[in-house]
CSV table of C-alpha atoms in Angstrom, one decimal:
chain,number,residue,atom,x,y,z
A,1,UNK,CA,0.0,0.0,0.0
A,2,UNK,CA,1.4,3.5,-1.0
A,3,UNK,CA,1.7,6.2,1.2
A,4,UNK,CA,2.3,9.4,0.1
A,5,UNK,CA,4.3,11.4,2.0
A,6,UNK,CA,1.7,14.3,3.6
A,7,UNK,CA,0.0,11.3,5.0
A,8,UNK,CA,3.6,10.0,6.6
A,9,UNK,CA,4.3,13.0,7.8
A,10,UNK,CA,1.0,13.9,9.4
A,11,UNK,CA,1.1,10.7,11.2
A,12,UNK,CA,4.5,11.1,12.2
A,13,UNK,CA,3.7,14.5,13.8
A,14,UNK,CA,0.7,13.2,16.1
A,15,UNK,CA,2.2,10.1,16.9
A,16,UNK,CA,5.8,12.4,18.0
A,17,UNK,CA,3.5,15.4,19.7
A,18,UNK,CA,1.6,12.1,21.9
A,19,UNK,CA,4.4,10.6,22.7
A,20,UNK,CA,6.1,13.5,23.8
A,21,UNK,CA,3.0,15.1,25.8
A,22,UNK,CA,2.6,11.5,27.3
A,23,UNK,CA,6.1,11.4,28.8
A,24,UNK,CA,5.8,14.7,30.1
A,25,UNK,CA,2.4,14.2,31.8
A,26,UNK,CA,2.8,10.2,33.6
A,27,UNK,CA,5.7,12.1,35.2
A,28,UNK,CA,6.1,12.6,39.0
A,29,UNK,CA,6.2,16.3,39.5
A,30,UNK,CA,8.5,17.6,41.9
A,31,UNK,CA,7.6,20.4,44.6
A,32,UNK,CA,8.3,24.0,43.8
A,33,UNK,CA,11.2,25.7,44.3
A,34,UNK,CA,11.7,28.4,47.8
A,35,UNK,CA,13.9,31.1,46.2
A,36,UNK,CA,13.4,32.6,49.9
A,37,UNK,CA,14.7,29.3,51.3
A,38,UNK,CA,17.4,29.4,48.1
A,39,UNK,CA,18.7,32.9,49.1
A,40,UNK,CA,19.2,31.9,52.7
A,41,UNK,CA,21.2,29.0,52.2
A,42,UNK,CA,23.3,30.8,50.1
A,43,UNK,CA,24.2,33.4,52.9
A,44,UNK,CA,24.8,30.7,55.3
A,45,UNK,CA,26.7,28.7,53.1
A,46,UNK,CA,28.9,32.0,52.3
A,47,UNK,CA,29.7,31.9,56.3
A,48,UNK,CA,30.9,28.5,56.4
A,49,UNK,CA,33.6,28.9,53.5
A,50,UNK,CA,35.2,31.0,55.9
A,51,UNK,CA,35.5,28.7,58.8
A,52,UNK,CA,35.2,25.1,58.1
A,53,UNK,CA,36.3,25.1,54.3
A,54,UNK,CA,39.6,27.4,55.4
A,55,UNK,CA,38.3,30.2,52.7
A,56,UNK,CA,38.3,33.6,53.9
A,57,UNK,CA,35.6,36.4,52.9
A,58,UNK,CA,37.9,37.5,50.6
A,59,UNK,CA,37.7,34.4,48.7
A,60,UNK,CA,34.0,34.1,48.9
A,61,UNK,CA,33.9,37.6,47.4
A,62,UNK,CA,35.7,37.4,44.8
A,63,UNK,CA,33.9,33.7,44.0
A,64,UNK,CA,30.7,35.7,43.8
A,65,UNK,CA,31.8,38.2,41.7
A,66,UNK,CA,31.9,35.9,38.8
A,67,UNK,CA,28.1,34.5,39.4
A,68,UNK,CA,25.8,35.7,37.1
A,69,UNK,CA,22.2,35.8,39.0
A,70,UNK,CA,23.2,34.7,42.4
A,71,UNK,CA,21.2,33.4,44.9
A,72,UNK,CA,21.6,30.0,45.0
A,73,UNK,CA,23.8,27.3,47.1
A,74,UNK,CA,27.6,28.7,45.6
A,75,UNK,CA,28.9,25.1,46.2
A,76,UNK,CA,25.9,23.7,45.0
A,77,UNK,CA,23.8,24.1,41.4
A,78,UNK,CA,21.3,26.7,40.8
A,79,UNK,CA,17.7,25.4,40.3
A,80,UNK,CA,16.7,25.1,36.5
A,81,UNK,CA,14.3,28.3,37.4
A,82,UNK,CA,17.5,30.4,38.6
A,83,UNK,CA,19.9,29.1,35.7
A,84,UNK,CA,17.5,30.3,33.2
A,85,UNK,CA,16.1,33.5,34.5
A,86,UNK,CA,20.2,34.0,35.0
A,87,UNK,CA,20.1,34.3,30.8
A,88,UNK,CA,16.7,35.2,30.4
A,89,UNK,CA,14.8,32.2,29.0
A,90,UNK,CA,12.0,30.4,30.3
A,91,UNK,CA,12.2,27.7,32.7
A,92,UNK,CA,12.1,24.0,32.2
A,93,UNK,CA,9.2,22.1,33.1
A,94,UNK,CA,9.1,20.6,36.1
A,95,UNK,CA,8.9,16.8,36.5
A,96,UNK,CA,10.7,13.8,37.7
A,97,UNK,CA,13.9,11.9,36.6
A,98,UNK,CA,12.2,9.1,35.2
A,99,UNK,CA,9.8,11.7,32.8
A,100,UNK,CA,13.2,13.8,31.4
A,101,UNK,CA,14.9,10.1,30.8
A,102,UNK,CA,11.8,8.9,29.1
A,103,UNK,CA,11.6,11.8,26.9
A,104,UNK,CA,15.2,11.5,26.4
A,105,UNK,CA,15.3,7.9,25.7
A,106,UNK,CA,12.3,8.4,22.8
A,107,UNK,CA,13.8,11.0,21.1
A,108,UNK,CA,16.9,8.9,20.1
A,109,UNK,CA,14.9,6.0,19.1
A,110,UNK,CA,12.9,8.6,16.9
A,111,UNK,CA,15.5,9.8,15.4
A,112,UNK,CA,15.6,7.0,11.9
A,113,UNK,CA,12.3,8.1,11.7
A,114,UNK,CA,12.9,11.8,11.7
A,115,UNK,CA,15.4,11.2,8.8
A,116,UNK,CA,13.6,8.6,6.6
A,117,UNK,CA,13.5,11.2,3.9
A,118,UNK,CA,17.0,11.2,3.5
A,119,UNK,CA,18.7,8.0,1.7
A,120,UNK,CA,21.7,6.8,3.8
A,121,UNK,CA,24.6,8.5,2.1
A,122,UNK,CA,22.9,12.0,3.1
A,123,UNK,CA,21.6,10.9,6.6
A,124,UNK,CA,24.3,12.4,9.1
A,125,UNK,CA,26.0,10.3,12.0
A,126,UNK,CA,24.3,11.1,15.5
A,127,UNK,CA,28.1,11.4,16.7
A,128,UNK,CA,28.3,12.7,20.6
A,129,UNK,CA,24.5,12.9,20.9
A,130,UNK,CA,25.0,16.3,18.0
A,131,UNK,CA,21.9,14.8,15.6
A,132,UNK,CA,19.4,14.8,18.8
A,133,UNK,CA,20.9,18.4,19.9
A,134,UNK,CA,20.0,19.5,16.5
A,135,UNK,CA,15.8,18.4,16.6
A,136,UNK,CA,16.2,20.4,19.8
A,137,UNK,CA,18.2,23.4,19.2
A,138,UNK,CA,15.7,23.5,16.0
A,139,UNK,CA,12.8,23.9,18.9
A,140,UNK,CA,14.1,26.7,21.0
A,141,UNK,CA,15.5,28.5,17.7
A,142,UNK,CA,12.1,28.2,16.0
A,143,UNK,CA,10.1,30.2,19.2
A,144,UNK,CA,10.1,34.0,18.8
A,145,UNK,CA,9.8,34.2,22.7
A,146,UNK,CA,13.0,33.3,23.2
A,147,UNK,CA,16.5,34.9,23.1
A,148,UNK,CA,18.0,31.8,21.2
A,149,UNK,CA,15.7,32.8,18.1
A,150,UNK,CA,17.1,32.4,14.9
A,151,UNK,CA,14.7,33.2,12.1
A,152,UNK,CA,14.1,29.1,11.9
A,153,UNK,CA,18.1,28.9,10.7
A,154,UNK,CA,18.9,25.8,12.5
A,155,UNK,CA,15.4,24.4,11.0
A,156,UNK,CA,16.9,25.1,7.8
A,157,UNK,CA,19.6,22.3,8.6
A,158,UNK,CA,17.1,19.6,9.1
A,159,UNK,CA,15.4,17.1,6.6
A,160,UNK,CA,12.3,17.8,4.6
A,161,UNK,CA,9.1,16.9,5.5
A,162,UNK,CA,9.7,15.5,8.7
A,163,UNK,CA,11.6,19.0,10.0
A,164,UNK,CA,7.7,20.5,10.1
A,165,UNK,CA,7.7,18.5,13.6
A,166,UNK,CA,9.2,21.4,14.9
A,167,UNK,CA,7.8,23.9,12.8
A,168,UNK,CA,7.1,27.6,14.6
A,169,UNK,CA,3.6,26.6,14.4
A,170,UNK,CA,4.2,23.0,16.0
A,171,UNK,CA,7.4,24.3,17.9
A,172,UNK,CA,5.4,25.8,21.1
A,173,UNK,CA,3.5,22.4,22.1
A,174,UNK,CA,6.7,20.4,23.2
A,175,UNK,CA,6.9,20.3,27.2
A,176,UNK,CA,9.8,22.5,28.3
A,177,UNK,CA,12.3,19.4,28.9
A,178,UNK,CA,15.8,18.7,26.9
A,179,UNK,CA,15.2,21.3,24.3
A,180,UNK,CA,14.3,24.0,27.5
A,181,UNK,CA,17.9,22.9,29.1
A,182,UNK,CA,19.9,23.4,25.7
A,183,UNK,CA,18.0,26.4,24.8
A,184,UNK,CA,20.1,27.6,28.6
A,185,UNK,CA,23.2,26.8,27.3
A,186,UNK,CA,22.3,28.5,23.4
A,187,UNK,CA,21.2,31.9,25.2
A,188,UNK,CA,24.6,31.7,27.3
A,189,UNK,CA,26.8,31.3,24.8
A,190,UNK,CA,25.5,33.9,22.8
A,191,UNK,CA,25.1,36.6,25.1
A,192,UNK,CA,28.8,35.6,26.4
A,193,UNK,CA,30.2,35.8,22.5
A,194,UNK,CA,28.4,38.9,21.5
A,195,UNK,CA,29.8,40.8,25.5
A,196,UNK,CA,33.7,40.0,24.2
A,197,UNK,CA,33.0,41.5,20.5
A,198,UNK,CA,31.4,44.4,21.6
A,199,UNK,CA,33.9,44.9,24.2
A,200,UNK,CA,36.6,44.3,21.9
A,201,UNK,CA,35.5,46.9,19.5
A,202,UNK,CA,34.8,49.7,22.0
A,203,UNK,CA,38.6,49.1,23.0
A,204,UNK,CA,39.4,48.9,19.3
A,205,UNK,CA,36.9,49.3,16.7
A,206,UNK,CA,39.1,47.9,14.0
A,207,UNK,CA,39.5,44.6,15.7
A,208,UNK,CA,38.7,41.5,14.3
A,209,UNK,CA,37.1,38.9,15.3
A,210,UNK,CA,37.8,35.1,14.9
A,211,UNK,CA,35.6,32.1,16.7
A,212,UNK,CA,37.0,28.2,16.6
A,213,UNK,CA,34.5,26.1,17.9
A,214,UNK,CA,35.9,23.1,19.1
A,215,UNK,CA,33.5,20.3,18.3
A,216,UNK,CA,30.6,21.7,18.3
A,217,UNK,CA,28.5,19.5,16.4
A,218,UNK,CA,26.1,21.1,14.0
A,219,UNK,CA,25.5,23.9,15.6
A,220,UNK,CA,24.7,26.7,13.7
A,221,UNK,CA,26.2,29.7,15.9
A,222,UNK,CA,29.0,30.9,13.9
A,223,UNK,CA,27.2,31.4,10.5
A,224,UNK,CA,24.7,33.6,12.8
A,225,UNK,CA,26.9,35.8,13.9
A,226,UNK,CA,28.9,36.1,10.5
A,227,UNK,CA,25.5,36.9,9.2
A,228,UNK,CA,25.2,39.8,12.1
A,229,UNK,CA,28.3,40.8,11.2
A,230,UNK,CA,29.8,40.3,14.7
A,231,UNK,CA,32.5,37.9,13.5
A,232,UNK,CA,35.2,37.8,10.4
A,233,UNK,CA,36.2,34.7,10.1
A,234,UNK,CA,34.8,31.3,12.4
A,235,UNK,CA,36.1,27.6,12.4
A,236,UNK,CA,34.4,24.5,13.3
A,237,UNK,CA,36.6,21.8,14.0
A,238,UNK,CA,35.4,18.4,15.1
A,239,UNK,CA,35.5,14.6,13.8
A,240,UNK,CA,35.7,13.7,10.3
A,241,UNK,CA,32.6,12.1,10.2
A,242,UNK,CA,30.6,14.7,11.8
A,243,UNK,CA,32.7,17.4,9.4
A,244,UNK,CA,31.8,15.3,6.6
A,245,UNK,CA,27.8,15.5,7.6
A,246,UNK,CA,28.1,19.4,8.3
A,247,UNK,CA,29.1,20.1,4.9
A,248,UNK,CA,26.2,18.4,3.4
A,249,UNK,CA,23.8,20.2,6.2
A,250,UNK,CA,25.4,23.3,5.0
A,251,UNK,CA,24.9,22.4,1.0
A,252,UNK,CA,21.5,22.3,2.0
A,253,UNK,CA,21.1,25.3,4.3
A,254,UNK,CA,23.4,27.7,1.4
A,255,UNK,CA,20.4,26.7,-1.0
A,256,UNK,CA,17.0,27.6,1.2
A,257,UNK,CA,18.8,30.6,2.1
A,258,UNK,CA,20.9,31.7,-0.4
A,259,UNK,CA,23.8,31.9,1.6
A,260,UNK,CA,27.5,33.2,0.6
A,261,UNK,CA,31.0,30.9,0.8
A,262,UNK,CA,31.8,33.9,2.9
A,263,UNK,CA,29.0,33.1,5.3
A,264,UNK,CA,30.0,29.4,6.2
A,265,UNK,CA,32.6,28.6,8.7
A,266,UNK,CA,35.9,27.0,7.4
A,267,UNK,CA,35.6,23.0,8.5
A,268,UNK,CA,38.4,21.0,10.1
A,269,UNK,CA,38.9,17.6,11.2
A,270,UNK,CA,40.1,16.9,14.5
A,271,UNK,CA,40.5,14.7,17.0
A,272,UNK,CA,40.6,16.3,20.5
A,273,UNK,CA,41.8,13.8,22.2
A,274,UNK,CA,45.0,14.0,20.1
A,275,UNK,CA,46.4,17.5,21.9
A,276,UNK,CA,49.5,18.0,20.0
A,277,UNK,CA,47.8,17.7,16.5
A,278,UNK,CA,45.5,20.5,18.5
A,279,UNK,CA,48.1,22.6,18.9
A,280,UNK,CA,49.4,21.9,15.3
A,281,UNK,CA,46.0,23.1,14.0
A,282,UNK,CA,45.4,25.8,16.4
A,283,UNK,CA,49.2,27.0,15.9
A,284,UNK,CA,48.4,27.3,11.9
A,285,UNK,CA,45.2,28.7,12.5
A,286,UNK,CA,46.5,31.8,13.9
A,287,UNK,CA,49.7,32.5,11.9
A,288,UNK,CA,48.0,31.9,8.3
A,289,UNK,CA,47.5,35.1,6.4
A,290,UNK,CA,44.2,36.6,6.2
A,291,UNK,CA,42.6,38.6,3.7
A,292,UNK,CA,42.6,41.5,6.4
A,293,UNK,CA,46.1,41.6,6.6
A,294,UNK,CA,47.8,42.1,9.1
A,295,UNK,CA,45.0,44.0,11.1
A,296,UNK,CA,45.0,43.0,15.0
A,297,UNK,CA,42.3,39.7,15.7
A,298,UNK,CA,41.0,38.6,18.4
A,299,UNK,CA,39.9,34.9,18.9
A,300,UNK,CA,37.6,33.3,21.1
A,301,UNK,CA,37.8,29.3,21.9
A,302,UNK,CA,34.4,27.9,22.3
A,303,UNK,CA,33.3,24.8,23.8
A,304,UNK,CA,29.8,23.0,23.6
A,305,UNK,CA,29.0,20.5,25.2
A,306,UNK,CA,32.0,18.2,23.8
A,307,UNK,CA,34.2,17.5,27.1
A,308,UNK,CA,32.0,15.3,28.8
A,309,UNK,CA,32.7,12.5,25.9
A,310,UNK,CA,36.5,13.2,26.1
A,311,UNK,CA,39.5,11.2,27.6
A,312,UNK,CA,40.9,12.0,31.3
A,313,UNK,CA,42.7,14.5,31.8
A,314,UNK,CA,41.8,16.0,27.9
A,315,UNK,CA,39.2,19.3,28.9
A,316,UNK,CA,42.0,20.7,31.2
A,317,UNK,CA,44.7,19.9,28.5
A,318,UNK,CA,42.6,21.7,25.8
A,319,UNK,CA,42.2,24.7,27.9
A,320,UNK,CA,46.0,25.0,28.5
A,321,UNK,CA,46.9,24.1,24.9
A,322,UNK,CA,44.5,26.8,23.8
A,323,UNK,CA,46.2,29.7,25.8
A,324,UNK,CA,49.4,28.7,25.1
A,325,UNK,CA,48.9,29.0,21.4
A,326,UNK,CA,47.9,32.3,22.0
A,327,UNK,CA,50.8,33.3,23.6
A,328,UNK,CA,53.5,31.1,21.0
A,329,UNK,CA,51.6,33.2,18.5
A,330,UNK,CA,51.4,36.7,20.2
A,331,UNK,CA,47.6,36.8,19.8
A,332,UNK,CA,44.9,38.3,21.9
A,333,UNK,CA,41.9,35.8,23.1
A,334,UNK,CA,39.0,34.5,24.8
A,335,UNK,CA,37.4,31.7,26.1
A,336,UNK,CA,33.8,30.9,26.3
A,337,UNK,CA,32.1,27.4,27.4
A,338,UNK,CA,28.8,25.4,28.3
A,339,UNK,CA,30.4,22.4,28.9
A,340,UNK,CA,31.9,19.4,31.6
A,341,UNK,CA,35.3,21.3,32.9
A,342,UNK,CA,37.4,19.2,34.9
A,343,UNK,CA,38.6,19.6,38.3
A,344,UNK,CA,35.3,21.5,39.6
A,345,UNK,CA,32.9,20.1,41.8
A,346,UNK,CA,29.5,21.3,41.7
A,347,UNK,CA,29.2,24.7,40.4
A,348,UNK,CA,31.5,26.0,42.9
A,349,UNK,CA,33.4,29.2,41.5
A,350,UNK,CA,36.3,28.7,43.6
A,351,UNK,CA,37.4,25.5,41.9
A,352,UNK,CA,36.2,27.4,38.5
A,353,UNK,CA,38.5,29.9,39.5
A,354,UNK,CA,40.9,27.5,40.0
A,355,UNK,CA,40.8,25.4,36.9
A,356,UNK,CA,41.3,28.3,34.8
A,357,UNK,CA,44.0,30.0,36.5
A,358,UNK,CA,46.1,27.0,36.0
A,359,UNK,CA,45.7,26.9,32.5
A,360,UNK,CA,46.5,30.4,32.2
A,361,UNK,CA,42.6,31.8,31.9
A,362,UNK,CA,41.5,34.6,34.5
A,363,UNK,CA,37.5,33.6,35.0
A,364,UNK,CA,35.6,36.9,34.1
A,365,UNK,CA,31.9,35.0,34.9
A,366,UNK,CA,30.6,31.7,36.1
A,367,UNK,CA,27.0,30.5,35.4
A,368,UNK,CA,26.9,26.7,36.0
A,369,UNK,CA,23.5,25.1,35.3
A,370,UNK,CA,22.2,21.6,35.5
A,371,UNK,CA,23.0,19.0,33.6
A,372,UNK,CA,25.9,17.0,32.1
A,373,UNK,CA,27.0,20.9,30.2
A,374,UNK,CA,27.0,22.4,33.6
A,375,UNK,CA,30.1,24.6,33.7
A,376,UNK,CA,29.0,27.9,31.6
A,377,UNK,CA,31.5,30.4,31.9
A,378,UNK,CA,33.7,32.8,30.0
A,379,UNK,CA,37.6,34.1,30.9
A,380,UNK,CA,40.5,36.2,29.2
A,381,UNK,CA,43.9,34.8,29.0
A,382,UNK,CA,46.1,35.6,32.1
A,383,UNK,CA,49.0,38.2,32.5
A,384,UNK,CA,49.8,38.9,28.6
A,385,UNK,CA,50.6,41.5,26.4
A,386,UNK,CA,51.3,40.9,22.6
A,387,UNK,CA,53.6,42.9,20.8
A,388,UNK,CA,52.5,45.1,17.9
């Protein structure tokens, strides 16, 4: 029996939408969160740093300098309510372990379905979880509410037919789970990118601006801010088969929107886990000639949600290896994560501070969330001057 594919897709789309609405609503809610209770337990918690952790007030000071919306447990997490009011989105939903697994769980089983409208060769690799960040990325960037909102740019990335699933229309319905918790991450990283170029060019308004994203997946971020005109030239550097599946995702996304070589991100393979070939890369990445000449650049290192599926001891080694290529190379730079850092427990911003001071970073704010990308932050590198 034939079926044509309106009829595929509209049974698709109900049977995704009561799926989804099903696994939100058998799940056990939990009790709402005191912020009054919140608040007070971060005071007290402040006192004890300074007697039976050993930290003076000093320390505790300076920790919460780098919190953005404070007011949670500093050793602790914020709630999901404080993380996202802390970069203005709305809040996830609230609802037990076992409903955010569920939902979890279907969404990655849904996927071949999602992208039976592609033949194999086309049909990219769900490498590090990036094919189900994608569907939900698509969600938040589709609502017009939201901060993360990008004109339906990551939608443009997806498969037809099945893509209308999270069509603006369609986009709304889905209970405020995984896509609510990336969308955190999106808004942060934005807001943190766009702070460091616009206070790059009020120091210097001739300053360019370079973004490597180190695997990031297929995320869209850098050909939005080219297309702002925030950034001059961006690299995404990941594995070769996730590489390989971008450039295909951005074939198709150059042809619905008309889109410019100029506009895409160069793409490189890499293995992270391999730091010296990092460094290689990195190391030619800054000393190849530009078309701007020799005009002064300034490059932010961004990382998405990519540590956690590293080796020991790697996140930490990719922070330092990034720095130091800065300073073999004389160049200025940033850093700017949502991610799994190493060597912090909790979201506690003394251990952030920490972390980054020993890879040559000075911590300039500290947003942890929850989840496995709990670390948000953003830093400058420590104690250098290039030479001009």
């Amino acid at each position: 029996m034939a079926y044509y594919p309106s009829t595929i897709t509209i049974f698709v789309v109900v049977s995704f939408l009561i799926s989804s609405s099903f696994a939100y609503s058998v799940g056990q809610c939990q009790p709402p969160h005191n912020a009054a209770f919140s608040s007070a337990l971060f005071r007290r918690r402040s006192i004890l740093w300074s007697t039976t952790d050993s930290r003076n007030s000093n320390e505790t000071g300076e920790a919460q300098k780098f919190v953005r919306g404070a007011g949670y447990e500093l050793r602790g997490m914020p709630t999901p309510e404080e993380a996202a009011a802390a970069v203005g989105v709305k809040p996830t939903a609230v609802a037990s372990k076992e409903t955010w697994k569920r939902a979890w769980n279907f969404h990655k089983r849904f996927l071949k379905i999602l992208h039976v409208t592609e033949s194999k060769d086309y049909r990219p690799p769900n490498s590090s979880l990036s094919l189900v960040c994608l569907w939900l990325k698509a969600i938040a960037g589709n609502d017009r509410s939201s901060p993360v909102y990008d004109g339906g740019l990551t939608y443009d990335l997806l498969p037809p037919l099945t893509r209308r699933l999270v069509h603006p229309r369609l986009a709304r319905f889905y209970p405020r789970l995984h896509h609510a918790n990336i969308e955190i991450r999106t808004a942060f990283l934005d807001q943190s990118v766009e702070k460091i170029i616009v206070s790059k060019n009020k120091m210097n308004a001739s300053t360019k601006i370079r973004l490597i994203s180190l695997g990031g997946g297929y995320d869209g971020r850098s050909i939005k801010l080219k297309q702002k005109g925030l950034i001059d030239e961006a690299y995404d550097l990941d594995l070769a088969d996730v590489v390989s599946a971008k450039q295909i995702l951005f074939e198709r996304l150059a042809k619905r929107r008309s889109l410019a070589i100029g506009d895409l991100p160069q793409l490189m393979t890499i293995d992270l886990n391999k730091i010296e070939e990092v460094r290689h890369i990195l190391t030619n990445i800054l000393t190849a000639p530009t078309i701007h000449g020799n005009e002064d650049w300034h490059t932010i290192f961004l990382f998405e949600g990519v540590m956690i599926y590293l080796d020991e001891g790697i996140p930490s080694a990719l922070l330092g290896v990034c720095s130091s290529v800065l300073k073999e190379t004389q160049k200025h730079g940033s850093l700017c994560f949502a991610d799994r850092l190493e060597n912090i427990a909790e979201g506690d911003p003394v251990m952030a501070v920490t972390e980054l001071a020993n890879n040559d970073w000075t911590l300039d704010e500290w947003c942890p969330k929850p989840g496995l990308a709990r670390h948000m932050g953003s830093a400058h590198l420590t104690t250098f001057e290039p030479q001009r």
